[in-house]
Coordinates of C-alpha atoms in Angstrom, one line a residue:
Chain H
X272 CA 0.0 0.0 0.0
X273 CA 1.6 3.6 -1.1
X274 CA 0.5 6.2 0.9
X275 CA 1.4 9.7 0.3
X276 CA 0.5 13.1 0.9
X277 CA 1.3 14.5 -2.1
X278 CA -1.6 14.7 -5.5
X279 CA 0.3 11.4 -6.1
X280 CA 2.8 8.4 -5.9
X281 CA 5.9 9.9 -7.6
X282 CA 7.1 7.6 -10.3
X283 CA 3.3 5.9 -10.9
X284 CA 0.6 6.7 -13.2
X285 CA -3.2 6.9 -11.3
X286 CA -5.5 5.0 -13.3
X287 CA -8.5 4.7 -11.2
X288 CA -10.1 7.2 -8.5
X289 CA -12.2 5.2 -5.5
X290 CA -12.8 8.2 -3.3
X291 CA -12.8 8.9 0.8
X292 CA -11.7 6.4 2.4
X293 CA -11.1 7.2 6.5
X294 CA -9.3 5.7 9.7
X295 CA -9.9 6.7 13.4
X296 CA -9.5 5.8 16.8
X297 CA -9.4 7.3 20.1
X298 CA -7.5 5.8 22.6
X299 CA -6.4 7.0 26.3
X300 CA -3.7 5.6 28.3
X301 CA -4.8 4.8 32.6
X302 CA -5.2 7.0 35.2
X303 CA -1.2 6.0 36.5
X304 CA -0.1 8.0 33.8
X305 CA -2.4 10.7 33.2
X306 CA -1.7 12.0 37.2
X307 CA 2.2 11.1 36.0
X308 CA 2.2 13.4 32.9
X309 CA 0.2 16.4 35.4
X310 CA 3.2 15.9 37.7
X311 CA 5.5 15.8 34.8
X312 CA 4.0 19.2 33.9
X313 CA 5.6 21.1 36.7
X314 CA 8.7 20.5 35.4
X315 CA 8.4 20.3 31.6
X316 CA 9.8 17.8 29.3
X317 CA 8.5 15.0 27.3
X318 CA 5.5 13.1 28.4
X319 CA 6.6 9.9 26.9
X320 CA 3.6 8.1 27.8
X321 CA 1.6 10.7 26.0
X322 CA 3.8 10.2 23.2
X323 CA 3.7 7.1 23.6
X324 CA -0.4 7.4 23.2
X325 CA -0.5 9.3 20.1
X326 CA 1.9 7.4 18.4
X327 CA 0.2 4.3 18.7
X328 CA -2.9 5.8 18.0
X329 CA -1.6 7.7 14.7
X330 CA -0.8 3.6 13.5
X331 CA -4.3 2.2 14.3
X332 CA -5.9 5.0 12.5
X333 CA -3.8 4.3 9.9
X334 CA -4.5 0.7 9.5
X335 CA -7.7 1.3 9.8
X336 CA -7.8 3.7 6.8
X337 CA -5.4 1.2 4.6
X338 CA -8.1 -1.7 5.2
X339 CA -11.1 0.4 4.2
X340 CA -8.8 1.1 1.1
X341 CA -7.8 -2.8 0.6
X342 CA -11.8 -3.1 0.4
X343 CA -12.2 -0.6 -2.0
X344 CA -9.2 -2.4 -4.1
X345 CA -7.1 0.1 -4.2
X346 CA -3.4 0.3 -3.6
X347 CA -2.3 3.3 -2.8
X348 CA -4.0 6.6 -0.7
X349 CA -2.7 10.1 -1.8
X350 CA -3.2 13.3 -0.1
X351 CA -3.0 12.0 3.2
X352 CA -4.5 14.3 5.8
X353 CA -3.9 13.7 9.8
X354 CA -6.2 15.8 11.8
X355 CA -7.0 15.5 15.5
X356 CA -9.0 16.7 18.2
X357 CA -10.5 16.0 21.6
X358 CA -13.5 14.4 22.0
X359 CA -12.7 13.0 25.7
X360 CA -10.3 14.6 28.0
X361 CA -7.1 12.9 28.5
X362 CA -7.8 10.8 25.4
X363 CA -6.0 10.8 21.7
X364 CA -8.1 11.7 18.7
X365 CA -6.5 10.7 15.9
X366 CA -8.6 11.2 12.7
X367 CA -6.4 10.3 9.1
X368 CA -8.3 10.9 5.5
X369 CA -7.2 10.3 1.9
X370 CA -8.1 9.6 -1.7
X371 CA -7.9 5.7 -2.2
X372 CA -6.8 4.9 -5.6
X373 CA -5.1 2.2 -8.2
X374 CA -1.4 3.4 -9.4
X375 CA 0.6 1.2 -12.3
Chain U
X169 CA -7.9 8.3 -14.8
X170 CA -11.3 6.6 -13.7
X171 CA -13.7 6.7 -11.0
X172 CA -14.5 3.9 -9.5
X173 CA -18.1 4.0 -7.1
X174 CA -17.5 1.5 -4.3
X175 CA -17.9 1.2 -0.2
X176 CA -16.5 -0.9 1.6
X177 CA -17.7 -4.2 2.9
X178 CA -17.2 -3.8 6.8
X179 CA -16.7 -0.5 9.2
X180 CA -13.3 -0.8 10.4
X181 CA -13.0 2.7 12.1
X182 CA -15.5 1.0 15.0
X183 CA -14.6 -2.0 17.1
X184 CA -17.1 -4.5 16.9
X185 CA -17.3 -5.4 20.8
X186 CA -20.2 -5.7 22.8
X187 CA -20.5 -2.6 24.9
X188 CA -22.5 -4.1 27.7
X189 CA -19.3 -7.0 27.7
X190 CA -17.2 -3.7 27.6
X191 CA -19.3 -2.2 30.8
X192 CA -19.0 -5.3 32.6
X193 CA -15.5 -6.0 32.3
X194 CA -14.7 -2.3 33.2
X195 CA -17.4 -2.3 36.4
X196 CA -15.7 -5.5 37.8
X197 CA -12.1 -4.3 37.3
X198 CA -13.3 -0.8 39.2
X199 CA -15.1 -2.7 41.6
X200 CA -12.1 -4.9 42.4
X201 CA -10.2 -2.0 42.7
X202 CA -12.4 -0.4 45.2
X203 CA -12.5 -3.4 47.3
X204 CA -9.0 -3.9 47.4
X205 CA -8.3 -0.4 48.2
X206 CA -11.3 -0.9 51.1
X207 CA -9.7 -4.0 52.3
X208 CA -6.4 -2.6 52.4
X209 CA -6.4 0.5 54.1
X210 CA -9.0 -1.4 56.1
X211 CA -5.9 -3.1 57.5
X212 CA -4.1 0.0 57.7
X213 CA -7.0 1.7 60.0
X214 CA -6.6 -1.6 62.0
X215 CA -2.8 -1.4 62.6
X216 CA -3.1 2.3 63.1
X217 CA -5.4 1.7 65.9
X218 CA -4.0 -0.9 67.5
X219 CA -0.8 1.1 67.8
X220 CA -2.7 4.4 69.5
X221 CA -1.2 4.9 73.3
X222 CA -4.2 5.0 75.7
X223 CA -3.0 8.7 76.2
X224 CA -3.6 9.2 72.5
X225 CA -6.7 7.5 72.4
X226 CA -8.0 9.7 75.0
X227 CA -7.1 12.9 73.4
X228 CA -8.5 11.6 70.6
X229 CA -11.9 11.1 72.4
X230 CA -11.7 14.7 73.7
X231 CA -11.2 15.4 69.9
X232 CA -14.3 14.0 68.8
X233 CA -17.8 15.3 70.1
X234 CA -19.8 14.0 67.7
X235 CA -23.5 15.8 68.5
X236 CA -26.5 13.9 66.9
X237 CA -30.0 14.5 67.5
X238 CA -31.6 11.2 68.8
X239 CA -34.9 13.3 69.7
X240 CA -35.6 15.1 73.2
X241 CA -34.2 13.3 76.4
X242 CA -36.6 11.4 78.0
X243 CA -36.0 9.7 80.7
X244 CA -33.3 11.6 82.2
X245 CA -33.7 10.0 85.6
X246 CA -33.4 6.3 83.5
X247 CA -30.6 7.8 82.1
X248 CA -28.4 9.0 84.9
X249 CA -29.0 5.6 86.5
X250 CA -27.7 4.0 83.4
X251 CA -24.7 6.1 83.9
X252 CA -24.3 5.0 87.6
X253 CA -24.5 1.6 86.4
X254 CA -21.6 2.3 83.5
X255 CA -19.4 3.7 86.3
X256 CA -19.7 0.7 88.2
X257 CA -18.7 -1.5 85.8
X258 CA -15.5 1.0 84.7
X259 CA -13.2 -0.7 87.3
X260 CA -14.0 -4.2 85.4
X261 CA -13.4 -2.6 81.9
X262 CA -10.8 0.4 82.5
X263 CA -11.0 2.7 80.1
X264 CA -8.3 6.1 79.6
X265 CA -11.7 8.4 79.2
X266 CA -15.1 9.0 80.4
X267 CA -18.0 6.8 79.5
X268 CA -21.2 9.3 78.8
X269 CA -24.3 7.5 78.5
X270 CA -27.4 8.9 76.4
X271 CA -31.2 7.4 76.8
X272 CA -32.5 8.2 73.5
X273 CA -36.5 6.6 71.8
X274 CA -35.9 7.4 68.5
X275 CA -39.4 9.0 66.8
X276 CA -39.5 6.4 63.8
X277 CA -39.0 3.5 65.4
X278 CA -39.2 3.8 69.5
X279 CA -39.1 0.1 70.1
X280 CA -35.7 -0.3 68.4
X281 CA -33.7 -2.7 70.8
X282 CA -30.0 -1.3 70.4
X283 CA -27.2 0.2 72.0
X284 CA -24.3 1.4 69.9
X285 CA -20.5 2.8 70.9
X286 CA -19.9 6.3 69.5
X287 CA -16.7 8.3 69.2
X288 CA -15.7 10.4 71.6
X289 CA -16.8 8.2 74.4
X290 CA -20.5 7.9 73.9
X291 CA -22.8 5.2 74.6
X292 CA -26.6 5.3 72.8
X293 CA -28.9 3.0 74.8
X294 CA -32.3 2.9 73.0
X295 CA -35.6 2.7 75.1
X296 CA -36.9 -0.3 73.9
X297 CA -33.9 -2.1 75.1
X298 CA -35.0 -1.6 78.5
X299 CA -38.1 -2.9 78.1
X300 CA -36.5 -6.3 76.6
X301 CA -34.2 -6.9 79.4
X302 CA -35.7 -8.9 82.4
X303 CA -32.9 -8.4 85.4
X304 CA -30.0 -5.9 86.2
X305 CA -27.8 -8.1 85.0
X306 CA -29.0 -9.0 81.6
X307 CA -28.8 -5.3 81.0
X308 CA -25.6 -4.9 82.6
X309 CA -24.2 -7.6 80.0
X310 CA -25.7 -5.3 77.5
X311 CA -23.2 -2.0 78.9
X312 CA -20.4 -4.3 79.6
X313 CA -20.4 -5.5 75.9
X314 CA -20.8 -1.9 74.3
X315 CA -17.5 -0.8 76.7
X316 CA -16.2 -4.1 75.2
X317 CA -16.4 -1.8 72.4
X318 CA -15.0 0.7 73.5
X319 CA -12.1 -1.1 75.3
X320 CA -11.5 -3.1 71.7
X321 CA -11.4 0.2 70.1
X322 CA -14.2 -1.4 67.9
X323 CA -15.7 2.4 67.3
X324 CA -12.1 3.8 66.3
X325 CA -12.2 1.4 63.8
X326 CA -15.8 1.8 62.4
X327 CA -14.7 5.7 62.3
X328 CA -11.2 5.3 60.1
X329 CA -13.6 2.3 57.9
X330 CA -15.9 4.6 57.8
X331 CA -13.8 7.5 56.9
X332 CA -12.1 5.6 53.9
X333 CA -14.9 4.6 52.7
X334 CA -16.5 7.8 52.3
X335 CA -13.0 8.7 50.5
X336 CA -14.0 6.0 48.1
X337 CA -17.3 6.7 47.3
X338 CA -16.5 10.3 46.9
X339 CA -13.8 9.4 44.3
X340 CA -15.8 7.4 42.9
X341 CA -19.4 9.2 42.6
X342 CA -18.0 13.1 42.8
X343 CA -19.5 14.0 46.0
X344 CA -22.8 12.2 45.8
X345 CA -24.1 13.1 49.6
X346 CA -26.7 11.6 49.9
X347 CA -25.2 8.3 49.0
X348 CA -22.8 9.7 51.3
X349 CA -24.5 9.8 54.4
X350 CA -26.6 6.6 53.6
X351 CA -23.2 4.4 53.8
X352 CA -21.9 6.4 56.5
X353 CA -24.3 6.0 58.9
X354 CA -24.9 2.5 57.9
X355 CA -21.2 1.7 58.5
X356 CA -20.9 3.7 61.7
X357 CA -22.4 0.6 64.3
X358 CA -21.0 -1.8 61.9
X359 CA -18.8 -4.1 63.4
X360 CA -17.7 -7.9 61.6
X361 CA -18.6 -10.6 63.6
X362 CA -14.9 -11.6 65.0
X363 CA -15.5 -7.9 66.5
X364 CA -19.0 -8.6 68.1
X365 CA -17.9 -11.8 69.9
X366 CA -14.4 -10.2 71.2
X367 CA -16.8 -7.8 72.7
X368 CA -19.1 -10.6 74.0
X369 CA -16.1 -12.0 75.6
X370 CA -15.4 -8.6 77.4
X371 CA -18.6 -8.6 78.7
X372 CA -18.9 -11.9 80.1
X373 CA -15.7 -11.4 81.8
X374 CA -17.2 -8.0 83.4
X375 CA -19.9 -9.4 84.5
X376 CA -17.7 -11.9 86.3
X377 CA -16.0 -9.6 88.1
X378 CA -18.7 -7.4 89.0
X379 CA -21.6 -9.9 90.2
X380 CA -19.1 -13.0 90.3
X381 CA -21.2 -14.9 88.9
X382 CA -22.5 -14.4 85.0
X383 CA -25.9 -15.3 85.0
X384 CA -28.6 -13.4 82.7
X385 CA -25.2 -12.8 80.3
X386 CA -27.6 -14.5 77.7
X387 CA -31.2 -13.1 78.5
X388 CA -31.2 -10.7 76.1
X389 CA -30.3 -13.3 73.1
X390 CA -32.7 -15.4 73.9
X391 CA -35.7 -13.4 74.8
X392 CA -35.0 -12.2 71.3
X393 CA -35.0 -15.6 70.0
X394 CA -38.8 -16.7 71.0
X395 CA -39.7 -13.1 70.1
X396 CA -38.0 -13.7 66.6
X397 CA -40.5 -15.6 64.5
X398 CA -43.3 -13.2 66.6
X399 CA -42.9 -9.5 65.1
X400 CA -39.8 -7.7 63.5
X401 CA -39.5 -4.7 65.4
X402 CA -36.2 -3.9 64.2
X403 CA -34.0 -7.1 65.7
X404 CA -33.8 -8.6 62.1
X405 CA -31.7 -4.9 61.2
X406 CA -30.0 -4.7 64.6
X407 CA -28.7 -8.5 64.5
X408 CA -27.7 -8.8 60.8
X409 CA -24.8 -7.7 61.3
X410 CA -24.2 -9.4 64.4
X411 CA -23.5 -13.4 65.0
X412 CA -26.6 -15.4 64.6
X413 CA -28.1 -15.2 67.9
X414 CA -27.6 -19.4 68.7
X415 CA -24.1 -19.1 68.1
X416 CA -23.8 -16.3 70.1
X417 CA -25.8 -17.7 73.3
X418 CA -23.3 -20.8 72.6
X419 CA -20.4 -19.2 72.7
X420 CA -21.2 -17.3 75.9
X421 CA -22.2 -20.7 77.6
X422 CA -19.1 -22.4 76.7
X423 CA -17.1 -19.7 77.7
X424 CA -18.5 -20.0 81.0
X425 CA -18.2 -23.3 81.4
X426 CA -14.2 -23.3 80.4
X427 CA -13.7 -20.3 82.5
X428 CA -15.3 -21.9 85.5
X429 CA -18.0 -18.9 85.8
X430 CA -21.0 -19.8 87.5
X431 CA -24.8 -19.0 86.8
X432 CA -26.4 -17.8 90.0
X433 CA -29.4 -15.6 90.4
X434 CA -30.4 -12.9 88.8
X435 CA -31.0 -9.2 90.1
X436 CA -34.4 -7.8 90.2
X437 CA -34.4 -4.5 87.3
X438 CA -34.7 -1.0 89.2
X439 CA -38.1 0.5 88.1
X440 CA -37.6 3.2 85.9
Chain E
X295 CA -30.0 5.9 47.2
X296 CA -32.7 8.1 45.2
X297 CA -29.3 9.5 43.3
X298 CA -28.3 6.0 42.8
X299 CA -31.7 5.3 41.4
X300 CA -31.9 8.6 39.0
X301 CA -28.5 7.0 37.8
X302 CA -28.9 3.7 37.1
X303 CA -32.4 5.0 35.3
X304 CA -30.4 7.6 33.6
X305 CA -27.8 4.4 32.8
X306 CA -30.7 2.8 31.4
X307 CA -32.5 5.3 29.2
X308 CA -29.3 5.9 27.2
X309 CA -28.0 2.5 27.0
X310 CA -31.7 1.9 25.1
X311 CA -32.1 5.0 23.4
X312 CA -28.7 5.3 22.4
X313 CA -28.7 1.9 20.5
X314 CA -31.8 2.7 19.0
X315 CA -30.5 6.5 17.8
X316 CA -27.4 4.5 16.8
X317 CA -28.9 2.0 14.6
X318 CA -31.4 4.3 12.8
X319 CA -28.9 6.7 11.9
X320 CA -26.3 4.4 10.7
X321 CA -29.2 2.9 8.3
X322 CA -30.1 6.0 7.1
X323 CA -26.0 6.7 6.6
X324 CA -25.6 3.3 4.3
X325 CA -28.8 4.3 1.8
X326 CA -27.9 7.9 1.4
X327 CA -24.2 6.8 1.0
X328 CA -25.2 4.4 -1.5
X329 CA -27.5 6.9 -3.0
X330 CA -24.6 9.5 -3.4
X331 CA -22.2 7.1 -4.3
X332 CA -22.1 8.8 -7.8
X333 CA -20.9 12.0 -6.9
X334 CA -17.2 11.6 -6.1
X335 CA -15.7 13.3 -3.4
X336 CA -11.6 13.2 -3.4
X337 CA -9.3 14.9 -1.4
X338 CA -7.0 16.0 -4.5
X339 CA -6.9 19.3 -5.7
X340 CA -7.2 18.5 -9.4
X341 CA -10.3 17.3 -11.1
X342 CA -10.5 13.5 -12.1
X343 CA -11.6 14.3 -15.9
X344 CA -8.7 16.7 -16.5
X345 CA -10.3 16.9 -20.2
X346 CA -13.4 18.0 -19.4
X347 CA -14.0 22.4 -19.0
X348 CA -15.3 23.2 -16.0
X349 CA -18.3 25.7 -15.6
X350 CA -18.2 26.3 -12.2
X351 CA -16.8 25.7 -8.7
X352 CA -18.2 26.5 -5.3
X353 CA -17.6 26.0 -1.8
X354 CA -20.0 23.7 -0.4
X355 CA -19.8 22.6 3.4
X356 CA -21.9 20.1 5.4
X357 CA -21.9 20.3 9.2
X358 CA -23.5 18.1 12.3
X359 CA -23.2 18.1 16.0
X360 CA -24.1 14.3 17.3
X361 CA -24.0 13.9 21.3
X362 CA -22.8 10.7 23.1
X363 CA -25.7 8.8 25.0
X364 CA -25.3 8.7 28.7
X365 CA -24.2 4.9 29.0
X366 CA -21.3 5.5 26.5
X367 CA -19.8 8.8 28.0
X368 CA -19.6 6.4 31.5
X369 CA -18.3 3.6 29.5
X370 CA -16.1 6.4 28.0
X371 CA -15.1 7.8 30.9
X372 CA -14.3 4.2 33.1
X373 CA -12.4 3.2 29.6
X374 CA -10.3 6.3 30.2
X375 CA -9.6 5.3 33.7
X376 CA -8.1 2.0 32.3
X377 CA -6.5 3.0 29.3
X378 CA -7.2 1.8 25.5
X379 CA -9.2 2.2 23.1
X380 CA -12.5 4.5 23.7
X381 CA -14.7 2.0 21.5
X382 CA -17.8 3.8 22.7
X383 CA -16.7 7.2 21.0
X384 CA -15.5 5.2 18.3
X385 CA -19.0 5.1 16.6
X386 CA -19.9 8.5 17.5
X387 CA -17.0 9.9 16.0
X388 CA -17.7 7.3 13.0
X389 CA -21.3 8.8 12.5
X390 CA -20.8 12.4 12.4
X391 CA -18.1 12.6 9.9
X392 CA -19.5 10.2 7.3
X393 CA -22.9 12.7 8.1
X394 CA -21.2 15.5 8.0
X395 CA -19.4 14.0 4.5
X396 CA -23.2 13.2 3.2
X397 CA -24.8 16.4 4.2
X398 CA -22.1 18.4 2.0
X399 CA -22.8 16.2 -0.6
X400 CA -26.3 16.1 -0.3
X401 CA -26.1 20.7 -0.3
X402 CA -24.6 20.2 -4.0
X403 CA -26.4 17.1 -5.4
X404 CA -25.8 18.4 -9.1
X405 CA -22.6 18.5 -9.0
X406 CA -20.1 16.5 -10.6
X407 CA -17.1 16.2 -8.7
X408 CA -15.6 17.2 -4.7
X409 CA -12.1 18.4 -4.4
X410 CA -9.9 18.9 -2.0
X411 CA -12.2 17.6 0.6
X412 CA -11.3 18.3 4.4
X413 CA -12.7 17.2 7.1
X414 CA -12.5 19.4 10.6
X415 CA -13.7 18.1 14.3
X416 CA -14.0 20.0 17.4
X417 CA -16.0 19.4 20.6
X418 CA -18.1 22.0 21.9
X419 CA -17.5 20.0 25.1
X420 CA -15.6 17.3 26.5
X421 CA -17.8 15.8 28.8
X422 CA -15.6 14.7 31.6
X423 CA -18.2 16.5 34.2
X424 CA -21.5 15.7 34.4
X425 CA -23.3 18.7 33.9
X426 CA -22.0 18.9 30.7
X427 CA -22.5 17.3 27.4
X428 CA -20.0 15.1 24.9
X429 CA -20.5 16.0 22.2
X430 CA -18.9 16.3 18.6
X431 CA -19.1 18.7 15.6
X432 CA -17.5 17.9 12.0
X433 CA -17.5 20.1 9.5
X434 CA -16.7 18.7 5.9
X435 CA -15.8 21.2 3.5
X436 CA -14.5 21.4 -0.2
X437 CA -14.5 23.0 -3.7
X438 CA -17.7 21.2 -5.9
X439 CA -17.4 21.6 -9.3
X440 CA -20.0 21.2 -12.4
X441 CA -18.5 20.6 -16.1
X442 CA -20.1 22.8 -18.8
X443 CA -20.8 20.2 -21.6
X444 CA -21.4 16.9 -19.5
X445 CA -24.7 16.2 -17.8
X446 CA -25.4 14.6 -14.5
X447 CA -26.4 11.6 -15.7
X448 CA -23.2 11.3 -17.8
X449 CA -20.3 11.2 -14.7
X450 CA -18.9 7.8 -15.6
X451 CA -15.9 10.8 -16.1

């Protein structure tokens, strides 16, 4: 699966055009390390469980947005756009949209 | 290029989980917590108390004035001879502090038999449990076991229980007070059963020393007993927390019996 | 205990009319989606049938704010407590875009092509107190475009 963020894959010819296709997930990491990272917030630095968080999140949404594209039969997804917010305090919203479509 | 219409087959952007499993799973693993966190700080209040110095215990007593409206005093004459009575028994359970006793007929429910230890050295003895009582010394048994309480430290317990649990449930519902006050004055004159019958124990052995004999120790239990299957004027509430009223008289009698205490006569009850 | 009662009442009235909500709104999302299947919405900038002149382009936009049901924002929140995956915003979150994504579809229904499609979300609150509500609002915006010579009927593009 070619993913890119760019009009398209460099190097490949688009031949068909599928549309939307979308991956999400919101994810939140326990209570130990949400009173951690307030703590941690005193004194600055990286909250590597937050980090941590988003990171894995960023991947699921990912998958999930290749798998709708697999479904589709495409392979590839250009103009890849990450966007988050928050729905749920203390929880990663990690929202990823592109244009599934065949390259040759 | 072309376009190609197409959706896909399944929804991968939800989980297909079952949210009641979800709820259930999640509930339980709170709920665990919660009782684990009870059970153990539970301990903790346990150790804590057991390691108070009578001294401290006493200015912890002072600390406390815990001021609850049972309704208006009504027998106060009843009432100051229940104290005389408390006093007397004070050199067979020594205590660092004052033993105040209150006569209280609560207006809800005025036949309530009960008497319950307080905080800060105060003894409630409901109405109706003079009326169930048949001799001095049945109700003396009755004292001797709440100073039992007192002597075990059995209310400093319920308090620091009672105090983490309120913790809890204020964590866990955000300050609901009414559910609050509901468990905290459940909890407050809740004692576990090993708790009841180390108090029984206390009081047998006061009543011992006082009359030197123990008889009516287990008048109360099982006047109750025949009155049981008769009405439910509150014994079902009072008792179910405490040992099963059988195994109570039981353990009194054979207690008795291994400690060589004898079962003489007992005293006429003062008119009140 | 009456607060216990209002709450496992409350518990119960959105467990039940939250799965009902849920499951007439994501059948109405599967036939409109199939309806509007034909208009293709891509998040490229260039149009698909680089041939064909365009007439006109507009900026068409299609907004909804959905609210979690009661049971789910305490699932939500005792999920959160725990750590993992927030399944029961999962389907919330799920809902309102591919709405939002059907309503700005649905405000240009001649059209013949969406570019450069975004997709925004913001919470007017985040629920974590319980006075207030969770709830989420997507906006879906992007350029529609119409080709002069071609029909509607004719997008096979």
């Amino acid at each position: 699966m070619f993913v890119s963020n760019i009009e398209e894959i460099p190097g490949k010819t688009i031949t068909t055009c599928y549309g939307i296709v979308s991956g999400s997930t919101v994810r939140a990491k326990h209570l130990g390390r949400d009173i951690f990272a307030s703590v941690k917030n005193i004194f600055g630095g990286e909250l590597k469980g937050y980090t941590e968080l988003l990171g894995e999140s960023r991947d699921e949404a990912l998958d999930r947005m290749k798998s709708q594209a697999q479904q589709l039969g495409a392979n590839a997804i250009v103009n890849v756009r990450f966007s988050t917010s928050s729905v749920a305090a203390g929880a990663a919203e990690i929202y990823v949209y592109g244009t599934a479509v065949t390259v040759e | 290029m072309n376009y190609q219409p197409s959706l896909p087959e399944h929804n991968d952007n939800v989980s297909h989980q079952h949210p009641v499993r979800e709820f259930i799973i999640l509930v339980s693993g709170v709920l665990a917590i919660v009782f684990m966190g009870y059970w153990a700080l539970g301990l903790f209040v346990d150790v804590a108390v057991d390691y108070l110095s009578p001294e401290q215990e006493a200015q912890l007593q002072t600390k406390i004035n815990i001021d609850w409206d049972w309704g208006e005093d009504v027998m106060p004459e009843t009432q100051a001879k229940l104290q005389s009575l408390v006093d007397s028994l004070q050199p067979c359970v020594p205590l660092p502090y004052p033993i105040t006793v209150n006569l209280v007929r609560p207006s809800e429910n005025p036949d309530m038999i009960n008497a319950l230890a307080f905080p800060g050295g105060k003894m409630v003895v409901f109405a109706g449990l003079l009326d169930a009582v048949q001799s001095t010394n049945g109700l003396m048994f009755i004292l001797a076991h709440e100073l039992g309480h007192f002597k075990n430290r059995d209310h400093l317990r319920a308090l620091g229980r009672g105090i983490v649990l309120s913790i809890l449930t204020l964590l866990i519902f955000g300050g609901d007070s009414d559910f609050l006050a509901a468990t905290i004055n459940q909890r407050t004159a809740n004692y576990s059963q090993s708790r009841e019958s180390q108090a029984d124990q206390t009081a047998l052995n006061a009543l011992q020393c006082h009359f030197g004999h123990v008889g009516g120790a287990t008048e109360l239990f099982e006047s109750l007993q025949s009155q049981e299957g008769e009405s439910d004027l509150g014994f079902a509430h009072y008792f179910s927390t405490h040992p099963e009223l059988q195994q109570r008289i039981d353990n009194l009698q054979r207690l008795a019996q291994e400690r060589g205490y004898s079962q003489d006569k007992t005293q006429e009850l003062m008119q009140h | 205990m009456d607060s216990l009662t209002i709450f496992l009442i409350l518990l119960a009235l959105g467990f039940v009319f939250g799965k009902l909500a849920e499951g007439r709104h994501y059948r109405s999302i599967l036939a409109r989606e199939e309806m509007l299947l034909r208009l293709p919405a891509t998040s490229c900038k260039k149009p698909m049938g680089k041939t064909l002149p365009v007439g006109h382009a507009e900026l068409v936009h299609g907004h909804v704010v959905i609210s979690v049901d009661y049971f789910k924002q305490l699932l939500a929140s005792l999920r959160n407590f725990f750590g993992g995956t927030i399944q029961s915003y999962e389907t919330l979150l799920d809902r309102a875009r591919r709405e939002a994504v059907l309503r700005l579809k649905e405000s240009c229904p001649t059209a013949n092509e969406i570019l450069n499609l975004r997709i925004e979300t913001s919470s007017i609150s985040k629920g974590n107190s319980g006075d207030r509500v969770g709830s989420v609002e997507v906006l879906a915006y992007g350029t529609a475009i119409y080709y002069r010579e071609v029909s509607s009927q004719h997008s096979g593009l």
